[in-house]
Coordinates of C-alpha atoms in Angstrom, one line a residue:
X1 CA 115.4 166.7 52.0
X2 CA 115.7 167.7 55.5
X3 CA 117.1 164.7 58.1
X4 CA 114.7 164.1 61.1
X5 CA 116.5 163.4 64.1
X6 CA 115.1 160.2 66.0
X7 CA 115.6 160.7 69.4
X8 CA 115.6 158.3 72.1
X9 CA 113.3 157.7 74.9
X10 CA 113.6 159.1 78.5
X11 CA 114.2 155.8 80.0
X12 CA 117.1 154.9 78.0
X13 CA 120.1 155.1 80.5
X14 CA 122.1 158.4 80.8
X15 CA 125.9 158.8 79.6
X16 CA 127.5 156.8 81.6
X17 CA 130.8 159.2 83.3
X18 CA 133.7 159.0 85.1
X19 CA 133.7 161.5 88.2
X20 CA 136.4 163.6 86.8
X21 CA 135.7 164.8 83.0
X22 CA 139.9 165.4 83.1
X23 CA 140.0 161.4 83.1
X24 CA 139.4 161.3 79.8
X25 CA 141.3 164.8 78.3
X26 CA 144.3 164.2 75.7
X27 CA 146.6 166.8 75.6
X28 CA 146.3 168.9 72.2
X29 CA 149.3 169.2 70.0
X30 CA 151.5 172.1 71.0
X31 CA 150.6 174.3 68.0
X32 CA 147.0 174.1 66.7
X33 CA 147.5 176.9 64.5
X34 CA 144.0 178.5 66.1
X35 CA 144.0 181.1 69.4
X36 CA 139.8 180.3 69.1
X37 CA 138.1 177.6 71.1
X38 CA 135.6 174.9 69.1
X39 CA 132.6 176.9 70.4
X40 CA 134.5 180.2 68.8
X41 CA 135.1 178.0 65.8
X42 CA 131.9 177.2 65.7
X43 CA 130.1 180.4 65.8
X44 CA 132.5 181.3 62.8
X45 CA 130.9 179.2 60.7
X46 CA 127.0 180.4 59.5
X47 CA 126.1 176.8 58.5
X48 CA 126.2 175.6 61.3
X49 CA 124.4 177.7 63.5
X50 CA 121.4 175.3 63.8
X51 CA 123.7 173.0 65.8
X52 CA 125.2 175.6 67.9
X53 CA 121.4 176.5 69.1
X54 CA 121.2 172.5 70.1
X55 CA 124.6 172.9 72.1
X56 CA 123.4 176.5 74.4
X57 CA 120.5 174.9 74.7
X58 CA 121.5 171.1 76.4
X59 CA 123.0 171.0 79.5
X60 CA 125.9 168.3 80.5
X61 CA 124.2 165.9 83.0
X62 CA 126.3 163.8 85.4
X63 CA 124.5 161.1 87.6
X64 CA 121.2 162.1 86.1
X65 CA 121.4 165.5 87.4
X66 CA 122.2 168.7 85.6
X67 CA 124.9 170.3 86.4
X68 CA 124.2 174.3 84.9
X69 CA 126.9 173.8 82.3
X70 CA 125.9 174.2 78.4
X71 CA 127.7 172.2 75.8
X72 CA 128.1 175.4 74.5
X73 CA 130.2 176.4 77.7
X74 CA 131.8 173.0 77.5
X75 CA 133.3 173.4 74.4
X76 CA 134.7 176.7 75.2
X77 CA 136.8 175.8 78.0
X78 CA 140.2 173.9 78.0
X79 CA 138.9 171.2 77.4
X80 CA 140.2 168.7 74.3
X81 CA 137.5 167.4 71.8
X82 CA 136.7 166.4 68.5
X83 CA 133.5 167.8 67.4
X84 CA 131.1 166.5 64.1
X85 CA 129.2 169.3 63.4
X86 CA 126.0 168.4 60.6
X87 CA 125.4 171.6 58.6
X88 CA 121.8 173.6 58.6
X89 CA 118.2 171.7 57.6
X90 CA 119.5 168.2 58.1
X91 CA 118.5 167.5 61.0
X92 CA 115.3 168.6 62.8
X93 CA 116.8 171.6 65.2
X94 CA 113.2 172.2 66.3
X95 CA 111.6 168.9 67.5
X96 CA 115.4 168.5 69.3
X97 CA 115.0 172.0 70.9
X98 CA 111.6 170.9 71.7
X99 CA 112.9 167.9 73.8
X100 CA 115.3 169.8 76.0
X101 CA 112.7 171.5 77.3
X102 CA 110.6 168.4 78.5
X103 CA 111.7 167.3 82.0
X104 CA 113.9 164.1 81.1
X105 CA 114.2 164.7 77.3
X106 CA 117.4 167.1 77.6
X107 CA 119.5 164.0 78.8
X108 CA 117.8 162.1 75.8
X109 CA 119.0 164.9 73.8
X110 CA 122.5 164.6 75.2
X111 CA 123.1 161.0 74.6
X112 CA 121.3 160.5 71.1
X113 CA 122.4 163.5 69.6
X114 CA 124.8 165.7 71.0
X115 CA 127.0 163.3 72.2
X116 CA 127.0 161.7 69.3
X117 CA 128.9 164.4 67.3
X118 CA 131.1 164.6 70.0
X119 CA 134.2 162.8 71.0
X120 CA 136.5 163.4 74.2
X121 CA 139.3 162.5 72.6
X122 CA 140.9 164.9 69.5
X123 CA 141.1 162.5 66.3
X124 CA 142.3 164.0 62.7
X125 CA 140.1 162.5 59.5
X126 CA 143.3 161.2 57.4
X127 CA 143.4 158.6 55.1
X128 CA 143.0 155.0 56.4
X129 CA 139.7 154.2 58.5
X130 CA 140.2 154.1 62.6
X131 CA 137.8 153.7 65.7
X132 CA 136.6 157.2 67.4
X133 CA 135.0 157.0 71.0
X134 CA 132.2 159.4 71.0
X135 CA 131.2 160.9 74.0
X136 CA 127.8 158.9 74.5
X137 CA 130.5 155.7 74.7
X138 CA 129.2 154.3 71.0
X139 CA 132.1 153.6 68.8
X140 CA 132.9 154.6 65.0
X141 CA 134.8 154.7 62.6
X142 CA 136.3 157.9 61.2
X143 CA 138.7 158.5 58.2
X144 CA 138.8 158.6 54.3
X145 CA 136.5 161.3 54.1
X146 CA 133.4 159.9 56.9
X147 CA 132.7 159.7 60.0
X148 CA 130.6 156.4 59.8
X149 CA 129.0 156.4 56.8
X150 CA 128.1 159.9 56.8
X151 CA 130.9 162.4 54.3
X152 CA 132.9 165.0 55.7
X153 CA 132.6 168.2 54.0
X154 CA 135.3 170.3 55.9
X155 CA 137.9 167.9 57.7
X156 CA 140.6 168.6 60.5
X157 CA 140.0 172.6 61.4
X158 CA 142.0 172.7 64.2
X159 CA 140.9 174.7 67.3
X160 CA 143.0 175.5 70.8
X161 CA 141.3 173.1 72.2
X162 CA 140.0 170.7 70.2
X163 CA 139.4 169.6 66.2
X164 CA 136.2 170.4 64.0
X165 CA 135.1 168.3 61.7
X166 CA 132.0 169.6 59.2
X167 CA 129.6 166.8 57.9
X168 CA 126.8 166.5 55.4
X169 CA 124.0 165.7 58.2
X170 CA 123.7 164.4 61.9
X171 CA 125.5 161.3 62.6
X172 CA 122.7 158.8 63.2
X173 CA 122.4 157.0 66.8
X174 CA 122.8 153.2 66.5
X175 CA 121.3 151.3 69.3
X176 CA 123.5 148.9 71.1
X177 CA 121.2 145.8 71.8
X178 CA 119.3 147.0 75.0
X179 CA 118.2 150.3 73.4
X180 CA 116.9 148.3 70.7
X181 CA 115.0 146.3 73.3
X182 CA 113.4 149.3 74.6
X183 CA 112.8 151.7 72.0
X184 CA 111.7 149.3 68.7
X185 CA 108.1 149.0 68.6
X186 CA 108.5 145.8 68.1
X187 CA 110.6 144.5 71.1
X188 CA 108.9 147.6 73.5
X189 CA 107.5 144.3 75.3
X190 CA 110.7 142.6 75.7
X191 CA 112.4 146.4 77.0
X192 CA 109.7 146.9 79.6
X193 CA 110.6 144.1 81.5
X194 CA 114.4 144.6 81.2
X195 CA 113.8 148.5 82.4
X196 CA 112.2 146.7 85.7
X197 CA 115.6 145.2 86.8
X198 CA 117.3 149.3 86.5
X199 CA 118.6 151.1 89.6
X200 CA 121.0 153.3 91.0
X201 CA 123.5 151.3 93.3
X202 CA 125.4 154.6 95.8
X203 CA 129.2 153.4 95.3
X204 CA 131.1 154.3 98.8
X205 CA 134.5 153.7 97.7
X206 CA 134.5 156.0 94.7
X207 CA 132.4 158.7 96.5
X208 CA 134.2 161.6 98.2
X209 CA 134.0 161.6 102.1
X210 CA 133.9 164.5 104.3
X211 CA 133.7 162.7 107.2
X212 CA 130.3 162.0 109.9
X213 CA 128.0 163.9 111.9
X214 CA 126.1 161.6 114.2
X215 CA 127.8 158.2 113.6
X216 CA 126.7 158.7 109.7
X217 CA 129.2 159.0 107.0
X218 CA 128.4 162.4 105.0
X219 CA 129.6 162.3 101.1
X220 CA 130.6 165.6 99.3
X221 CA 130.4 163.8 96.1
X222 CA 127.9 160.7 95.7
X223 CA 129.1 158.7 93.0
X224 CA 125.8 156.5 91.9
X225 CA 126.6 153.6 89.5
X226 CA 124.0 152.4 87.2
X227 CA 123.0 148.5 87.3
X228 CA 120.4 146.3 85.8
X229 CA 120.8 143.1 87.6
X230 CA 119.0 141.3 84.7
X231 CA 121.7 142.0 82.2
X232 CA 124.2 141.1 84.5
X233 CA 122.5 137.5 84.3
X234 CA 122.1 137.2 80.9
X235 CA 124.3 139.4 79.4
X236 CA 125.3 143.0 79.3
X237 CA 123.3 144.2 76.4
X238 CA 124.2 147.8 76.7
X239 CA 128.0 147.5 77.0
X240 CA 129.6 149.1 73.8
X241 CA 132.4 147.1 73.6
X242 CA 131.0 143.9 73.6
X243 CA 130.1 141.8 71.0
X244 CA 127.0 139.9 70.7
X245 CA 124.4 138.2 68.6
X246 CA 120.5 138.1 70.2
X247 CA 117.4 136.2 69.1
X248 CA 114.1 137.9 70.1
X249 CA 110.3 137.4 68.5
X250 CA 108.4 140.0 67.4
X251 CA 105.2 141.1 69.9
X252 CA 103.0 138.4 69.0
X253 CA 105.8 135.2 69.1
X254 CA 107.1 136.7 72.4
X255 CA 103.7 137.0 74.1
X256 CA 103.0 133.4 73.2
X257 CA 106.2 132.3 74.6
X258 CA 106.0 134.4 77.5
X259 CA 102.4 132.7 77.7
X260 CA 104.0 129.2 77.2
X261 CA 106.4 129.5 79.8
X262 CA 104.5 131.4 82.5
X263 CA 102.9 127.7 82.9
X264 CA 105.7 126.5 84.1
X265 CA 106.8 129.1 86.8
X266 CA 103.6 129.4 89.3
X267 CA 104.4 129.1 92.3
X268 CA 102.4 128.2 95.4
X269 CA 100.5 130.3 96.9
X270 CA 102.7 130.6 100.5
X271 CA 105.5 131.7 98.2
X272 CA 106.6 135.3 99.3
X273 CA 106.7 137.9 95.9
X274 CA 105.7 134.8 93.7
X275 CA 104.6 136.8 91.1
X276 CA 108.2 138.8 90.8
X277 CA 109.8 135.4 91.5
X278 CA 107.5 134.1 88.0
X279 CA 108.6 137.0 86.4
X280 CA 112.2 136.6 86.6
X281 CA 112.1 133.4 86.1
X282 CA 110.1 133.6 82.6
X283 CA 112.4 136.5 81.6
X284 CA 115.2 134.2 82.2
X285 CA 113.7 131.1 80.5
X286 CA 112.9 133.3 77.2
X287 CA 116.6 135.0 77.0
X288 CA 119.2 132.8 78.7
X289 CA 119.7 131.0 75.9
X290 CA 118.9 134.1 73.0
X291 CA 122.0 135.5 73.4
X292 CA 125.4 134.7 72.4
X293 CA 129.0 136.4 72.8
X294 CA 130.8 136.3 69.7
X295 CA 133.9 136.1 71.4
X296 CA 133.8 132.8 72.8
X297 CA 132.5 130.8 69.3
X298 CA 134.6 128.4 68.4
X299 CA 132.4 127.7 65.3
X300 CA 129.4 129.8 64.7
X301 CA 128.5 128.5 61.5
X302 CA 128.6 125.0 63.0
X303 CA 127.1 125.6 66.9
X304 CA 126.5 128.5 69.0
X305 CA 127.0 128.4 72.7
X306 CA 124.9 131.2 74.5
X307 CA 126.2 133.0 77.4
X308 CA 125.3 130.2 79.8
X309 CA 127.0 127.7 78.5
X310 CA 128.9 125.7 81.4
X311 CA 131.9 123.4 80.0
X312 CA 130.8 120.9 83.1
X313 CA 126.9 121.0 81.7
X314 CA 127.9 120.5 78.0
X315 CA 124.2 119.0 76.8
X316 CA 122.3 122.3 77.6
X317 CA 123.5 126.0 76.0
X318 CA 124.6 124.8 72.6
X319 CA 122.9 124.9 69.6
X320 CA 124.1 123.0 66.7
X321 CA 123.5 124.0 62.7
X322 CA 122.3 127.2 63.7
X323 CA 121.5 128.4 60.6
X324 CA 119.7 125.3 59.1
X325 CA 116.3 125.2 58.6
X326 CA 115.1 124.0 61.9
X327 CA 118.3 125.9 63.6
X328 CA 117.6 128.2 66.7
X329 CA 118.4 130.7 62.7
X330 CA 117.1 129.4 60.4
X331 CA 113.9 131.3 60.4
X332 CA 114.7 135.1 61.2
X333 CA 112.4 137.6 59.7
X334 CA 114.5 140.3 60.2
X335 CA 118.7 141.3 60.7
X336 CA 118.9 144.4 62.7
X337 CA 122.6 145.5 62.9
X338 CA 123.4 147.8 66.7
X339 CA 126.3 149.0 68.1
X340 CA 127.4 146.2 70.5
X341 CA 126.1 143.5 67.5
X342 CA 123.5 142.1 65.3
X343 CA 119.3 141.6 66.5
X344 CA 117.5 139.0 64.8
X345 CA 114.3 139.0 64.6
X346 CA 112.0 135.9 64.5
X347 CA 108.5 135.4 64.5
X348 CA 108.3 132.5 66.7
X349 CA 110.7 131.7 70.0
X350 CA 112.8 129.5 68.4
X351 CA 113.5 126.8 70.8
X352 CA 112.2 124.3 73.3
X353 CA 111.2 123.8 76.5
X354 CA 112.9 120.9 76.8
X355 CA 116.4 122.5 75.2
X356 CA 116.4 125.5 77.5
X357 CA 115.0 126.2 80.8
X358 CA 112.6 122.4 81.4
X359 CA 115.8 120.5 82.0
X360 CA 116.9 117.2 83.7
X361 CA 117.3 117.2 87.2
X362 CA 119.2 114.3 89.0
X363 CA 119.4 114.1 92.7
X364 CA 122.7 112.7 93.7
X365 CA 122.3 110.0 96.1
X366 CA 125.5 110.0 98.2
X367 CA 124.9 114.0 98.7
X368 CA 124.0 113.2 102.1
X369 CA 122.7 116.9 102.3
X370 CA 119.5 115.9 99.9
X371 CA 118.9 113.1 102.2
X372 CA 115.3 113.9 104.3
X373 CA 115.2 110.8 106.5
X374 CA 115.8 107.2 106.6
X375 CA 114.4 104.3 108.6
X376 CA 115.8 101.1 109.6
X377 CA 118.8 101.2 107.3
X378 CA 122.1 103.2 107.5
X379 CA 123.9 104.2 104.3
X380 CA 127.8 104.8 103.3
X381 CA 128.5 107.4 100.5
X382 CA 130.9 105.6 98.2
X383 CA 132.8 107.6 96.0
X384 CA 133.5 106.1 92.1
X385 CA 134.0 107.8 88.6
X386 CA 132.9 106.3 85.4
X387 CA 131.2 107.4 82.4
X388 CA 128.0 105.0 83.4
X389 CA 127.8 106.7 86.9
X390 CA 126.4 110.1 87.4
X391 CA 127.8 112.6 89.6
X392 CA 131.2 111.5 92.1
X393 CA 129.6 107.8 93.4
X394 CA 126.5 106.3 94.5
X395 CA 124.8 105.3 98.2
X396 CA 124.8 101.9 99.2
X397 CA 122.0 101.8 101.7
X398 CA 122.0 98.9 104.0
X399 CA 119.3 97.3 106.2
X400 CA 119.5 97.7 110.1
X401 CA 118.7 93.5 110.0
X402 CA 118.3 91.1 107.1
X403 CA 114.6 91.7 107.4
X404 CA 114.2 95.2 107.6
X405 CA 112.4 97.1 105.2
X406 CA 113.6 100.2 104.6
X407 CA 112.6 103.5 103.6
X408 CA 115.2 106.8 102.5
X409 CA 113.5 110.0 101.6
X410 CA 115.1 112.4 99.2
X411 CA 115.1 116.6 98.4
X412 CA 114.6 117.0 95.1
X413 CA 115.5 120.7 94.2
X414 CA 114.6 122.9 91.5
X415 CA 111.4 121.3 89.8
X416 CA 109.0 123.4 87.8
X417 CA 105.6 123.1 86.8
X418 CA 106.1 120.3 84.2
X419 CA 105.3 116.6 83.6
X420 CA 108.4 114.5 84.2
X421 CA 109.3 110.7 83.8
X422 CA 110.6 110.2 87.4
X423 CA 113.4 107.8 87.8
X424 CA 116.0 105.8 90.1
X425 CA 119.3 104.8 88.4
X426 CA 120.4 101.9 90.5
X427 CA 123.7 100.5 90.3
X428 CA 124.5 96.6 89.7
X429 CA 125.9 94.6 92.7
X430 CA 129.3 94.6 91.4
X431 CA 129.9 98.3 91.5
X432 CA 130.8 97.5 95.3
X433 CA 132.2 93.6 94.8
X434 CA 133.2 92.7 91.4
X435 CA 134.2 89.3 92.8
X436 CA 131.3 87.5 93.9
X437 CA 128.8 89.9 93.5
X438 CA 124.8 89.5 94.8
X439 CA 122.6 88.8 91.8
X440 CA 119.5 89.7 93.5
X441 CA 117.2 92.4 92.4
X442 CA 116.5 95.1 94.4
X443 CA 112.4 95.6 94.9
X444 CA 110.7 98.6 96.4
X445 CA 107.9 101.2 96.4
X446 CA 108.3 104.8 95.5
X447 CA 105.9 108.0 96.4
X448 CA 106.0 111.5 95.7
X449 CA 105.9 114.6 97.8
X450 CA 104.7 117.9 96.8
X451 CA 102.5 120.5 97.2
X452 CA 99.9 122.1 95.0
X453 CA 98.7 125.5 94.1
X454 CA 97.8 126.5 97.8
X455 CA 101.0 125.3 99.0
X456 CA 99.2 122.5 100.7
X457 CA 101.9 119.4 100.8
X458 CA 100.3 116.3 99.3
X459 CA 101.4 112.3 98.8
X460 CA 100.8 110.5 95.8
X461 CA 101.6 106.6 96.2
X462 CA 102.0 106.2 92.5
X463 CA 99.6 103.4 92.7
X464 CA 101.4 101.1 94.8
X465 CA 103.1 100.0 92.0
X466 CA 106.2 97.2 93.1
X467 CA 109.3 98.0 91.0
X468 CA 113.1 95.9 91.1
X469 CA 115.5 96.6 88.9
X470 CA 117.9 95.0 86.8
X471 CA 121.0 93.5 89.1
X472 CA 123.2 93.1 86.4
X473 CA 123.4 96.8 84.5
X474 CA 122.8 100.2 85.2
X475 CA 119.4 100.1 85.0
X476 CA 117.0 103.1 85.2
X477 CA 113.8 102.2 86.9
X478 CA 111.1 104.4 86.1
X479 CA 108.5 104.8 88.7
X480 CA 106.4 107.6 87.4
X481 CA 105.6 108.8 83.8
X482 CA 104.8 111.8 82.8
X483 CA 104.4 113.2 86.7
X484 CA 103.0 116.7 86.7
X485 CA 103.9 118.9 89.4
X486 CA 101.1 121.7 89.8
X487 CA 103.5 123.9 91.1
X488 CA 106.9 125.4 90.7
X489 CA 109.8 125.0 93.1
X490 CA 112.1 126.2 91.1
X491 CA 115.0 128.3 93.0
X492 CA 113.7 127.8 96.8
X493 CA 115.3 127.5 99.7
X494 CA 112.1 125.7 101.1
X495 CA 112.6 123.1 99.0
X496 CA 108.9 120.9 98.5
X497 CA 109.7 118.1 96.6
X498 CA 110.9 114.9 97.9
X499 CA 111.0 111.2 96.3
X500 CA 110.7 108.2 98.6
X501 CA 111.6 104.8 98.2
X502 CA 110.7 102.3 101.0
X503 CA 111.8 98.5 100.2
X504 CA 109.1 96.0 100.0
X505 CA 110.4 92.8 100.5
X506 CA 108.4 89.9 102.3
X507 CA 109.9 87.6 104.9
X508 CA 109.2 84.4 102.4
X509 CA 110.8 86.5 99.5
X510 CA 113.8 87.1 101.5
X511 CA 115.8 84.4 99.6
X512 CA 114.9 86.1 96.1
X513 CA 115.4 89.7 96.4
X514 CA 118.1 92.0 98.2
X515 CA 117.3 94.6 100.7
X516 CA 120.8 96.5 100.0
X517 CA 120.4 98.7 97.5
X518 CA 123.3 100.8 95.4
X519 CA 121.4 104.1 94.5
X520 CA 123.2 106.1 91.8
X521 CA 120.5 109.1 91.4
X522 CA 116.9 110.0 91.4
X523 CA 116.2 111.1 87.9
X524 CA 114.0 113.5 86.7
X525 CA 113.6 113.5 83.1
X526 CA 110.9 116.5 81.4
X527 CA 108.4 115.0 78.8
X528 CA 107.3 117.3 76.1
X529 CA 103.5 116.8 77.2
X530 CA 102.9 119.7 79.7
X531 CA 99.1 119.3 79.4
X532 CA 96.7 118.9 82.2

């Protein structure tokens, strides 16, 4: 039964090249025991003459262009390859020799299939399995009679410039993680947004200068280096050597996540390219934490660390029991196995909100940076490390005069559109005089600042609700429950939000309450409820 030959789409990324092909040449052994080239030894052999129509007609690309040079010609110069050449009616030579003649399909040709069978470096078939670069950068293993898993009929004809190796069919493409993205019908959704984040960076140092003419530098040879500034941010899917493990919903499970989390990134309406902001920020949401580099597991069967995992941040990017039944794999539908690692494929985003991207935030109240304004107090930053104290101290804020009410008004950076318990985590007297410390509570008012969809900035009073805290512990006063912000502020330098707390102390209640108060944080904690 004839093989058909799945190519890839157009938008896949080209070979990836050094400028010079010689960078990657090995020398041939002195005596080959052939005077013919690989292209001679390959019109020798009648079988294969399918796949030597496939190599006249697909030209060698470099930096997306072509550059008038046939595989064909290629292999009958000097230089050194290893070619896998699949014998007659097992692959599709027609629907390939269809493709080359589309306008991108030719370089789709020459990653998916002909530089799949080839390899720039000359490697024998002996016994014992070893790893073989092929000339598309995918990796496999060759030896003991395959090349993969495919069987080698004719092993180790050596040419002048290169060895031959007949196989039973075409060696079939494997994906690496970001093909599989963008070419499975099933993840298409997934790849079209990855593709967005593709372009061609010029590289000046490694192009060849001849020079200027008018003040501007002219190149004889523009070296352009491929980029997709979303991988680089949450992983490089599409680099061969790596070794990951990604999580990824079917159509259906990823548009309901994508639905999901799109609620929490809107952004105001004065927000410049909000809706590319929203959709970098959703991408990132949905995959930050959906892909894992084996190399850096300590215990995979035990927890899984994705590719964000900070060692300073250890309660977010870790997933313990992964494979239990309510693990981030314990429900996958489907294992795909690619070239830079395994796909699996779930029907439903396996995580939360609340584990992932809708995350605490604390302010730190002696970063004198986050501090908006103040009013008839002055403050000292006081450093102090313990396990009970967030961050590198606290903010003892001090009254101008024993009467004075005060008010301090905080940044509070990187909210999104969720419902949060808002918080201050006040310190007991003693953190500053362990000796004969003030017992007083502090008590106060707090409000919040924000705007809403039309970027309009807006006050809420939180009811005029008096709060004081607990002098004698670490106490965490809560001041607002389940606080929805309308809007996202999530990565802005215009940062919207603000939290202010303004003591409210009478002159009669003087006596029962203190107007100094030792402010660790202001804590925002996400609640599951993100409803309206």
């Amino acid at each position: 039964m004839k093989t058909l030959f799945k190519y890839l789409p157009v938008a896949l990324m080209a070979l990836t090249g050094c400028t010079d092909w010689s960078d990657h040449y090995d020398d041939l052994a002195a005596a080959s025991g052939s005077d013919m080239t690989l292209w001679q030894t390959l019109e020798q052999r009648p079988e294969l003459s399918d796949f030597c129509e496939v190599l006249s007609h697909t030209e060698v690309f470099r930096m997306h262009k072509k550059t008038g040079v046939s595989y064909a010609q290629l292999l009958n110069s000097g230089q050194s390859f290893t070619v896998m050449a699949p014998i007659n009616g097992t692959f599709n030579k027609d629907s390939i020799l269809q493709l080359v003649t589309t306008n991108y399909g030719d370089s789709a040709v020459e990653k998916s299939f002909v530089g799949n069978h080839l390899s720039r470096s000359t490697t024998s078939a002996i016994a014992g399995r070893k790893e073989m670069r092929l000339a598309n950068t995918k990796r496999i293993m060759i030896g003991d009679g395959k090349v993969g898993n495919v069987g080698i009929l004719d092993a180790n004809i050596h040419a002048k410039n290169g060895v031959l190796h007949v196989v039973e069919h075409n060696v079939p493409y494997a994906y690496n993680l970001y093909e599989a993205m963008c070419d499975l019908p099933q993840f298409k959704e997934v790849g079209n947004i990855l593709r967005l984040y593709e372009e061609d960076e010029f590289d000046e140092n490694a192009s060849l200068s001849n020079g200027t003419i008018d003040g501007v530098p002219v190149y004889i040879d523009s070296v352009v280096v491929e980029r997709n500034k979303m991988l680089e941010a949450i992983g490089l899917l599409n680099a061969e050597d790596s070794t990951y493990r990604m999580i990824v919903p079917s159509k259906e499970g990823w548009q309901r996540a994508w639905q999901k989390a799109s609620e929490y990134f809107v952004y105001d309406k004065k927000v410049a390219k909000s809706d590319s902001i929203s959709r970098h920020w959703i991408t990132r949401a949905l995959l930050d934490d959906a892909i894992y580099n084996m190399t850096l597991q300590d215990s995979p069967e035990d927890s899984l660390i994705s590719v964000q995992y900070n060692r300073k941040e250890p309660k977010y990017h870790v997933f313990y029991n992964p494979y239990a039944a309510d693990g981030v794999l314990g429900n996958v539908e489907r294992t795909i196995e690619c070239s830079n690692g395994i796909l699996y494929e779930t029907k439903e985003w396996p995580f939360r909100p609340e584990q992932t991207f809708f995350r605490e935030i604390k302010c730190e109240a002696e970063d004198e940076s986050l501090i908006l304004a103040n009013t008839s107090s002055s403050y000292n930053s006081r450093m102090y490390s313990a396990d009970s104290v967030s961050g590198t101290g606290y903010l003892d804020i001090v009254p101008e005069t024993e009467l004075s009410n005060w008010t301090m008004t905080f940044n509070v950076k990187n909210t999104i559109a969720g419902a949060y318990d808002i918080c201050a985590i006040i310190l007991p007297n003693s953190i500053y005089n362990n000796v004969s410390p003030n017992t007083l509570s502090c008590k106060f008012r707090a409000s919040v600042i924000y705007v809403n969809e039309k970027g309009e900035e807006k006050s809420d009073n939180l009811g005029n609700t008096v709060f004081t805290n607990n002098p004698f512990k670490v106490d965490t006063v809560v001041v607002a429950r389940g606080f929805k912000f309308p809007v996202c502020n999530y990565d802005q330098i215009n940062t919207k939000i603000k939290v202010k707390l303004t003591c409210y102390i009478t002159k009669k209640e003087t006596d029962y309450y203190s107007r100094e108060m030792f402010l660790d944080c202001i804590f925002l904690r996400p609640t599951s409820n993100n409803e309206e």
